[in-house]
mmCIF file of C-alpha atoms in Angstrom:
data_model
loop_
_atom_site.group_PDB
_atom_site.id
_atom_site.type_symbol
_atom_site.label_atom_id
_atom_site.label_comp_id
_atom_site.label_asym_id
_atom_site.label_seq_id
_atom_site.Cartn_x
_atom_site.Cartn_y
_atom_site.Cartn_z
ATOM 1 C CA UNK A 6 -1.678 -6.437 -2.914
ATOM 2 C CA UNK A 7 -1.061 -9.505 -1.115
ATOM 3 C CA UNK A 8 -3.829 -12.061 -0.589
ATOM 4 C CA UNK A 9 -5.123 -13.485 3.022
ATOM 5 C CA UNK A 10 -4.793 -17.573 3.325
ATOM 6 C CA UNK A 11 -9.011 -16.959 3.934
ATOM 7 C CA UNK A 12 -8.762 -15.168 0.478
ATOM 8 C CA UNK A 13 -7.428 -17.401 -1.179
ATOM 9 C CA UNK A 14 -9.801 -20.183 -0.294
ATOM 10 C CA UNK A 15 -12.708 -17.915 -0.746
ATOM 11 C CA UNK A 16 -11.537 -16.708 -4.029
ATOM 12 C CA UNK A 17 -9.942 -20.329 -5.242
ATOM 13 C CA UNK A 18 -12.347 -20.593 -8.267
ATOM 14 C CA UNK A 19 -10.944 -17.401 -9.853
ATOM 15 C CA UNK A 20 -7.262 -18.216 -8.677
ATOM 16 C CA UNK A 21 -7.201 -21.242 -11.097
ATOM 17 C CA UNK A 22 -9.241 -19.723 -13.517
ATOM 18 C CA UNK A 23 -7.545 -18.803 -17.228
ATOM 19 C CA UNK A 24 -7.199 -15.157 -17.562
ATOM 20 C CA UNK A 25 -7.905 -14.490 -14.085
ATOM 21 C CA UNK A 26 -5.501 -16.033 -11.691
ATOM 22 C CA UNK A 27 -3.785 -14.819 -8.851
ATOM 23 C CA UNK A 28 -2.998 -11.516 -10.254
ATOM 24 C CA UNK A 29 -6.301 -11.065 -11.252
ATOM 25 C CA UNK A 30 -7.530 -11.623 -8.059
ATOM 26 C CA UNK A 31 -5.309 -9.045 -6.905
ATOM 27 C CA UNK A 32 -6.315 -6.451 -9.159
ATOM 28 C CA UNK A 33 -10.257 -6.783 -8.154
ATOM 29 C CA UNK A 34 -8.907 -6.413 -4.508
ATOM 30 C CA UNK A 35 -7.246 -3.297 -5.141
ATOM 31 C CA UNK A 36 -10.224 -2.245 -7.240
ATOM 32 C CA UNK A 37 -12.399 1.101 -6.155
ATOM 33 C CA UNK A 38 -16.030 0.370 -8.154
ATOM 34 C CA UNK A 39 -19.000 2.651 -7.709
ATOM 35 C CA UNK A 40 -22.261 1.490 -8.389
ATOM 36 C CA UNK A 41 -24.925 4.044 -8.881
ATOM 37 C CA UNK A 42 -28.264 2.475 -7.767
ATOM 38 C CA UNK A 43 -28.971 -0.197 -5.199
ATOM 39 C CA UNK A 44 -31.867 -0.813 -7.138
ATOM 40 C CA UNK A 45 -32.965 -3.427 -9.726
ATOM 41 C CA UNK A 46 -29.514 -3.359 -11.478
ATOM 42 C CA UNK A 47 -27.309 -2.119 -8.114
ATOM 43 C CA UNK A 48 -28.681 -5.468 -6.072
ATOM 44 C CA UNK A 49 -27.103 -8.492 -8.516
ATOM 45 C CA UNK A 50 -23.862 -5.679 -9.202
ATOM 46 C CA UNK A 51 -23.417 -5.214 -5.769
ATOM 47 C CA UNK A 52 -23.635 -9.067 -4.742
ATOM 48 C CA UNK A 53 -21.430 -10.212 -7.703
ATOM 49 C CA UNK A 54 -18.910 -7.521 -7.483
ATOM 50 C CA UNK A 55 -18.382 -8.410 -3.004
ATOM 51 C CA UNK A 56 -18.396 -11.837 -3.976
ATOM 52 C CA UNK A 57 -15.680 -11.546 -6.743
ATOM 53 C CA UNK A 58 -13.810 -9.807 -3.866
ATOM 54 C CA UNK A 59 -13.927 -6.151 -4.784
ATOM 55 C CA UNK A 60 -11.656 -4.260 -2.147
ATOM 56 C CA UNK A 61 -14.026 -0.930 -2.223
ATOM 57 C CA UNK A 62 -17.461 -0.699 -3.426
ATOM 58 C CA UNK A 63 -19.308 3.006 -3.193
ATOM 59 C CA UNK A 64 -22.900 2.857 -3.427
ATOM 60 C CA UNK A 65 -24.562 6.001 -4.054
ATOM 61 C CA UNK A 66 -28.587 5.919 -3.236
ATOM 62 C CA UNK A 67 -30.963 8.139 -2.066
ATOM 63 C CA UNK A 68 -33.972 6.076 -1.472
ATOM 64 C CA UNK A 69 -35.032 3.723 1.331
ATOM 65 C CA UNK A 70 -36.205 0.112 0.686
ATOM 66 C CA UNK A 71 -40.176 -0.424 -0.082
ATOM 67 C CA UNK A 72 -42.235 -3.390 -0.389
ATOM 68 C CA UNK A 73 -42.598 -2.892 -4.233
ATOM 69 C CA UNK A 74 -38.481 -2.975 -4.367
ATOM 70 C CA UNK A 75 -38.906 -6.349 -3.724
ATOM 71 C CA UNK A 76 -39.740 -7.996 -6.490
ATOM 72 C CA UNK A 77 -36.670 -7.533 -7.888
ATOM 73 C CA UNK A 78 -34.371 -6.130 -5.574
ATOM 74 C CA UNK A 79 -32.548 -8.833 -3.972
ATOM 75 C CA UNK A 80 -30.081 -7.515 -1.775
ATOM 76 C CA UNK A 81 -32.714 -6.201 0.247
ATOM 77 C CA UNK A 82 -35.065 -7.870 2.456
ATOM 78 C CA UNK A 83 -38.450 -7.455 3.956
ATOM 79 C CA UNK A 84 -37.596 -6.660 7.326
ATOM 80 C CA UNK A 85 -35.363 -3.760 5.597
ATOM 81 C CA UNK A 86 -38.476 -1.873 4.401
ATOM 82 C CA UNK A 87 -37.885 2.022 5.896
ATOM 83 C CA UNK A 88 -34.441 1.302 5.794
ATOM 84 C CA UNK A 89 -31.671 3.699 3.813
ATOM 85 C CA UNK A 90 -31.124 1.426 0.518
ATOM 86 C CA UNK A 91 -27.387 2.110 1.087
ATOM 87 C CA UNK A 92 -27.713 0.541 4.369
ATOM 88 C CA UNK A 93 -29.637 -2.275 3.767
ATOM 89 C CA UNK A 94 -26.960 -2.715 1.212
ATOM 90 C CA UNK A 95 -24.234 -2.544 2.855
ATOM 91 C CA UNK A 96 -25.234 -4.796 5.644
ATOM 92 C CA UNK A 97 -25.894 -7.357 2.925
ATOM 93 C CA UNK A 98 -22.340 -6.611 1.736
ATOM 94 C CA UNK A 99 -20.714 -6.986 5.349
ATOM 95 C CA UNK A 100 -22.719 -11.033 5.597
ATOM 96 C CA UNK A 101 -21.753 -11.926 2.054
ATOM 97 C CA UNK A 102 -17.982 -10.941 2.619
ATOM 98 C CA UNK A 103 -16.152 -9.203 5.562
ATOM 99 C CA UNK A 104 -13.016 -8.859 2.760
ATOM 100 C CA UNK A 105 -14.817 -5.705 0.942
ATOM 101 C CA UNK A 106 -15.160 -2.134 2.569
ATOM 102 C CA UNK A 107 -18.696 -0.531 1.625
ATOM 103 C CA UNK A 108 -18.233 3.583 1.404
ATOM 104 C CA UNK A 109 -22.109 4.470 1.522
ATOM 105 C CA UNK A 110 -23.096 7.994 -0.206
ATOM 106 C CA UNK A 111 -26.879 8.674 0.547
ATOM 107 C CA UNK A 112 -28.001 11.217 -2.273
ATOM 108 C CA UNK A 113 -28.656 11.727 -5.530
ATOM 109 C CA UNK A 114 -26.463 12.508 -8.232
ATOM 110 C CA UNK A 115 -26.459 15.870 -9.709
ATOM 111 C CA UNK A 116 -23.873 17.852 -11.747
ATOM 112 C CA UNK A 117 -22.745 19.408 -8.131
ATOM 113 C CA UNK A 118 -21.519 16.102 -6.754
ATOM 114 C CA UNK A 119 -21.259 13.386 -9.050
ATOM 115 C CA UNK A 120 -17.560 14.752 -10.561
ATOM 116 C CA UNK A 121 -15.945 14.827 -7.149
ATOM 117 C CA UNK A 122 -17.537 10.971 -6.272
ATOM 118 C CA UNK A 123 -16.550 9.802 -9.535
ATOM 119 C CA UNK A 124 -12.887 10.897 -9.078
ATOM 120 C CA UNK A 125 -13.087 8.890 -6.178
ATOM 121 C CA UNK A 126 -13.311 4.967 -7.984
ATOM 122 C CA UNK A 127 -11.373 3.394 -10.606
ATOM 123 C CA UNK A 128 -15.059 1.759 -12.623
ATOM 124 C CA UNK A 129 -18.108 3.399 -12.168
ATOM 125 C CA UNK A 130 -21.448 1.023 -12.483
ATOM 126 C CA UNK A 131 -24.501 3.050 -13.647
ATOM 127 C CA UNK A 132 -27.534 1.262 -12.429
ATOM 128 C CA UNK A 133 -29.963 4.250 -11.991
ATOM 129 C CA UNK A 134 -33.484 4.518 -12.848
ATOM 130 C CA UNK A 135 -34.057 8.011 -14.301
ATOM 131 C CA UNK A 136 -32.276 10.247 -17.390
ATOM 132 C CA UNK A 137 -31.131 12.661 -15.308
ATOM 133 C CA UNK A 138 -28.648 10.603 -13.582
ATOM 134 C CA UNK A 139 -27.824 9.240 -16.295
ATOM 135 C CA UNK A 140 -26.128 12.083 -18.394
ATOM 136 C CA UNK A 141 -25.473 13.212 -15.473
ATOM 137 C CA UNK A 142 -23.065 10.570 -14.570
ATOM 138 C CA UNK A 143 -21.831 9.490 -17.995
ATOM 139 C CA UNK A 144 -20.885 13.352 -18.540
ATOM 140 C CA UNK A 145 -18.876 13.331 -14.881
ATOM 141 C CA UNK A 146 -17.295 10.405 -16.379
ATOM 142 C CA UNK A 147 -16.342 11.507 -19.265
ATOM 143 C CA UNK A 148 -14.467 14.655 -17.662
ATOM 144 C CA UNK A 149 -12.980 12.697 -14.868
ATOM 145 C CA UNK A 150 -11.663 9.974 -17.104
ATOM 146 C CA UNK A 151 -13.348 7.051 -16.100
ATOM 147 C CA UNK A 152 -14.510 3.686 -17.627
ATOM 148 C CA UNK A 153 -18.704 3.686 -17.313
ATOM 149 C CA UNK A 154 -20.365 0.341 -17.717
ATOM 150 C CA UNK A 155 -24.348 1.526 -17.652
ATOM 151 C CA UNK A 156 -27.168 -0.477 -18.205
ATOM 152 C CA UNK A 157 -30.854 0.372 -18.214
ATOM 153 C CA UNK A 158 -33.873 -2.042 -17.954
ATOM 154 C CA UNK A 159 -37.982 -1.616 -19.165
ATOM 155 C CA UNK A 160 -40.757 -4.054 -19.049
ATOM 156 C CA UNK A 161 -39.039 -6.648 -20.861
ATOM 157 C CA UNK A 162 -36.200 -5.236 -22.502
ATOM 158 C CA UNK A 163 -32.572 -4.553 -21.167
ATOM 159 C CA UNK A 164 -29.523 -2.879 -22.566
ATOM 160 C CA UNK A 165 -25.478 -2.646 -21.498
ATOM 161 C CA UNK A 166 -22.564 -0.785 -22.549
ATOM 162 C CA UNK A 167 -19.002 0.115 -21.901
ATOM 163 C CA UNK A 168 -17.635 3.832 -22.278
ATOM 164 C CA UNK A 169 -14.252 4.641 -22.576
ATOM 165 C CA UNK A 170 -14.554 8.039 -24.475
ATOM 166 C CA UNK A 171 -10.926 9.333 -23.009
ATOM 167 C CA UNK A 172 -9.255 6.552 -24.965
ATOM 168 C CA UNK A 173 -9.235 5.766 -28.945
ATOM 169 C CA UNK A 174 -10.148 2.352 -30.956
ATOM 170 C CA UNK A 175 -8.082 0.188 -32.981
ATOM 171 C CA UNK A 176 -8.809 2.946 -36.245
ATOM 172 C CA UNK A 177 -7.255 5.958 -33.795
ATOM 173 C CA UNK A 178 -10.655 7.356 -33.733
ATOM 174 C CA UNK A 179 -12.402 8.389 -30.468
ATOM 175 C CA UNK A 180 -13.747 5.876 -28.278
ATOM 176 C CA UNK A 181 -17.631 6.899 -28.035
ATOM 177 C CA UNK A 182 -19.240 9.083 -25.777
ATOM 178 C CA UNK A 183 -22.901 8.335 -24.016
ATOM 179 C CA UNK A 184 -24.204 11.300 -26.082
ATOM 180 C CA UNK A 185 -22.941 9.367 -29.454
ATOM 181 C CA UNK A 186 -25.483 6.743 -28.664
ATOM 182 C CA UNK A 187 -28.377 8.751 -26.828
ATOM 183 C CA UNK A 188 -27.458 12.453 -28.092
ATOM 184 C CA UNK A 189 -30.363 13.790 -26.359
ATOM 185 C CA UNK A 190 -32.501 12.953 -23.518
ATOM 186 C CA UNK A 191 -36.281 12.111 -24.385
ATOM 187 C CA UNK A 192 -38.949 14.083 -23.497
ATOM 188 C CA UNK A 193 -40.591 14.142 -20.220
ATOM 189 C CA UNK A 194 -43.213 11.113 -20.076
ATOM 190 C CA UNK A 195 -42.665 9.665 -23.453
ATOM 191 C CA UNK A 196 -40.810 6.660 -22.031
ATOM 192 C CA UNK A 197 -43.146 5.690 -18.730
ATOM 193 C CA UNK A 198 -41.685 4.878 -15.626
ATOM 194 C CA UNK A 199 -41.056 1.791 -14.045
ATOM 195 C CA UNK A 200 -44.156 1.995 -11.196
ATOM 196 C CA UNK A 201 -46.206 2.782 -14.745
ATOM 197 C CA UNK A 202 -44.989 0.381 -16.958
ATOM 198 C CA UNK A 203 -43.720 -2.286 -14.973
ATOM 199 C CA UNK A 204 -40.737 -4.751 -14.851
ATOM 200 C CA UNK A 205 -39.708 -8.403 -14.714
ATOM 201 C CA UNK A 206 -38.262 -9.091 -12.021
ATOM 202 C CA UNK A 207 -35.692 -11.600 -13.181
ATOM 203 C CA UNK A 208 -34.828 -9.170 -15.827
ATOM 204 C CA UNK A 209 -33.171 -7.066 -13.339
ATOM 205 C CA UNK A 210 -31.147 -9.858 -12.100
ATOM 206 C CA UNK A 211 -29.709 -11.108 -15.727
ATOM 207 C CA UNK A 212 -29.085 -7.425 -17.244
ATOM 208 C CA UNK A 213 -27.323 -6.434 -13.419
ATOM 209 C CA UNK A 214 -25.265 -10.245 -13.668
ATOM 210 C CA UNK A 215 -24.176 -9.093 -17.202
ATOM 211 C CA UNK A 216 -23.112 -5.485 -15.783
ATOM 212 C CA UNK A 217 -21.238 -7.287 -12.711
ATOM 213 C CA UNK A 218 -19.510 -9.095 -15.395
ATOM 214 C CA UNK A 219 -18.511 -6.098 -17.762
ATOM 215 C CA UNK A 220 -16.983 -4.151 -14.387
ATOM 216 C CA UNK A 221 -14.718 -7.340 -13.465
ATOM 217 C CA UNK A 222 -13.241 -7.446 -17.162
ATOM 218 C CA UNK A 223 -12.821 -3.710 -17.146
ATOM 219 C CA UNK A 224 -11.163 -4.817 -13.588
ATOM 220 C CA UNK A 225 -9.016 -7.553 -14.577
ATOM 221 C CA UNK A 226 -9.252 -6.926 -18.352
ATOM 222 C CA UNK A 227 -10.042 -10.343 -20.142
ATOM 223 C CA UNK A 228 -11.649 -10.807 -23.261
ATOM 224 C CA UNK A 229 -13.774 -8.678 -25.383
ATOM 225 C CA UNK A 230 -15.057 -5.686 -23.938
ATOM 226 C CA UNK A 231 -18.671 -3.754 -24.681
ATOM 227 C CA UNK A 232 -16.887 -0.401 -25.631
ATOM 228 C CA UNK A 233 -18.821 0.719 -29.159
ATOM 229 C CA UNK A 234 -21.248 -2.137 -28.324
ATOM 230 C CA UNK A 235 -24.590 -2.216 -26.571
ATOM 231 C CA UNK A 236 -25.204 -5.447 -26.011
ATOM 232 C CA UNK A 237 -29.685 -5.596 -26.254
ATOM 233 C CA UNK A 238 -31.602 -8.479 -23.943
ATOM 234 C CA UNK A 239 -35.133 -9.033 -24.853
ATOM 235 C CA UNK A 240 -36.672 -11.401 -22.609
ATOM 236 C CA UNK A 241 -40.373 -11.943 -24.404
ATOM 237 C CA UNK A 242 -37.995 -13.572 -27.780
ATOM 238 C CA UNK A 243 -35.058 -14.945 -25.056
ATOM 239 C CA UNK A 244 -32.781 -12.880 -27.359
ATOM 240 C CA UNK A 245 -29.291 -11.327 -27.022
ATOM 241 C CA UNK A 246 -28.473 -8.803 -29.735
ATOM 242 C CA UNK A 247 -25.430 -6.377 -30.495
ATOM 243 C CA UNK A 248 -25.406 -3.343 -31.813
ATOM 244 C CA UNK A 249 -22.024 -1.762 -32.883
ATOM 245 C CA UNK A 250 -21.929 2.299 -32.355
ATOM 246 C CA UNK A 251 -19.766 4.705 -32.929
ATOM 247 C CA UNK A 252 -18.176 8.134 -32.263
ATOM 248 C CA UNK A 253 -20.198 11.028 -33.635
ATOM 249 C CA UNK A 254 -18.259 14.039 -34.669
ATOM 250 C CA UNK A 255 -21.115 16.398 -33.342
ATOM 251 C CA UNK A 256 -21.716 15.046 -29.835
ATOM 252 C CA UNK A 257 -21.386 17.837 -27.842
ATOM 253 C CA UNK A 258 -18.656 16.361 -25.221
ATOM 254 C CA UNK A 259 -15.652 15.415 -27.703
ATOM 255 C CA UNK A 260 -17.000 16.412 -31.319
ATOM 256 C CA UNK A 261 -16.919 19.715 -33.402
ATOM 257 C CA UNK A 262 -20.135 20.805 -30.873
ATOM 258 C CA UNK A 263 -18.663 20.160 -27.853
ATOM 259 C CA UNK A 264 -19.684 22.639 -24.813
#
C-alpha cells in the first residue's frame, strides 16, 4: 500500500525510524484496529493510533460525552457534552488526520455482536470499563482469532496485556487465554466502580499511551511483545512491574474444561 507525498511528510519520524521504516508505515496504513471504549483508555488509543496513521479505526461506544468524562477523556471536549462518544470521536479523528477512515459502531458489546465486529479488524484494543465487556470481548477474540491488547485502570493502579491464545510460545505450549489470568469474573460490587472509587486522570492517559503502543508493535511487529505478560502501573509508588502468566490447562476456552 503505497504512501501519499503528504504521508510521507506527516509520517517522516517513523519512516526513518529503526524497525519501523517505510514498510512499517505501510503496514499501520493497511491496518483495521478496533478500539472498544472511547473512554479513559479509548481517548489517548484513539489519538495515538490516527496519528501513527492507522488506515481504519472502529470505535465501538454506546455512551454520549458528560462533563465528568472530562477529566480524563481527552478526545472529547466540552462543547461535545450530549454528544454520541463515537462521534465526538470521530470528529476528533477527522482534525487530527484526514489519512484514517473512522467506522463508528454505537452499542454495547454483548455475545450477540461482538464476534461478527471482531471479525471485522486485524487488532482489537479493549479499553472498556465494565467485566462484562470484557470476557465478552476477549472470548469473541479468542474464537475469531484475533490479537487482544486490553488494559484496565482503578484509582491509581493500571494494568496491560497482549493475547494471542490461537498461537503457541517458544515451549509449543498454548499462548494464554484472558480466562488463564482472570478465570472468573468477580462478584457484583466487590471491585467499585469508577464514579465510586474514582480515577486519576493522567492515569488514563499513560496506561491508554502504553496500549496505543502495544497495538502498533502487534501492527508492525517490533520488539518484545506483552503476550504472557501483564505489564502493572502503580502511580502512588511511580512503579512499572511485570508479571509473567501462563496457560492454564483448565481454562474453560482452550484447556481440558473448555465449553
Amino acid at each position: 500500500m503505497s504512501l501519499s507525498s503528504d504521508e510521507l511528510a506527516r509520517y517522516a519520524r517513523h519512516i526513518v525510524l529503526r524497525h519501523v521504516g517505510g514498510p512499517g508505515q505501510q503496514k499501520l496504513k493497511a491496518a483495521r484496529v478496533l478500539v472498544i471504549g472511547a473512554g479513559g483508555l479509548g481517548a489517548p488509543v484513539l489519538q495515538y493510533l490516527a496519528a501513527a496513521g492507522v488506515g481504519t479505526i472502529g470505535i465501538a461506544d454506546d455512551d454520549a460525552v458528560s462533563l465528568s468524562n472530562l477529566q480524563r477523556q481527552v478526545i472529547h471536549r466540552t462543547a461535545d457534552i450530549g454528544r454520541p462518544k463515537v462521534e465526538s470521536a470521530a470528529a476528533a479523528i477527522a482534525a487530527l488526520n484526514p489519512h484514517v477512515r473512522v467506522e463508528a459502531h454505537r452499542l454495547r458489546l454483548d455475545d450477540s455482536t461482538a464476534r461478527a465486529l471482531v471479525r471485522a479488524y486485524d487488532v482489537i484494543a479493549d479499553g472498556s470499563d465494565n467485566f462484562d465487556t470484557r470476557y465478552c470481548v476477549s472470548d469473541a477474540c479468542f474464537f475469531e482469532k484475533r490479537p487482544l491488547v486490553t488494559a484496565a485502570i482503578n484509582e491509581f493502579d493500571g494494568s496491560i496485556t497482549t493475547l494471542r491464545p490461537f498461537e503457541t510460545g517458544p515451549d509449543g505450549r498454548p499462548n494464554p487465554t484472558y480466562r488463564c489470568l482472570f478465570p472468573e469474573k468477580p462478584p457484583a460490587g466487590v471491585i467499585p466502580a469508577c464514579s465510586e472509587a474514582g480515577i486519576l486522570g493522567v492515569l488514563a492517559g499513560i496506561v491508554g499511551t502504553l496500549q496505543a503502543l502495544e497495538v502498533i508493535r502487534q501492527i508492525v511487529g517490533f520488539g518484545e511483545n506483552l503476550v504472557g505478560r501483564l505489564l502493572l502501573v502503580d502511580a502512588l509508588t511511580m512503579r512499572f512491574e511485570t508479571m509473567e502468566y501462563g496457560w492454564d490447562e483448565e481454562n474453560v476456552l482452550s484447556g481440558r474444561c473448555a465449553l
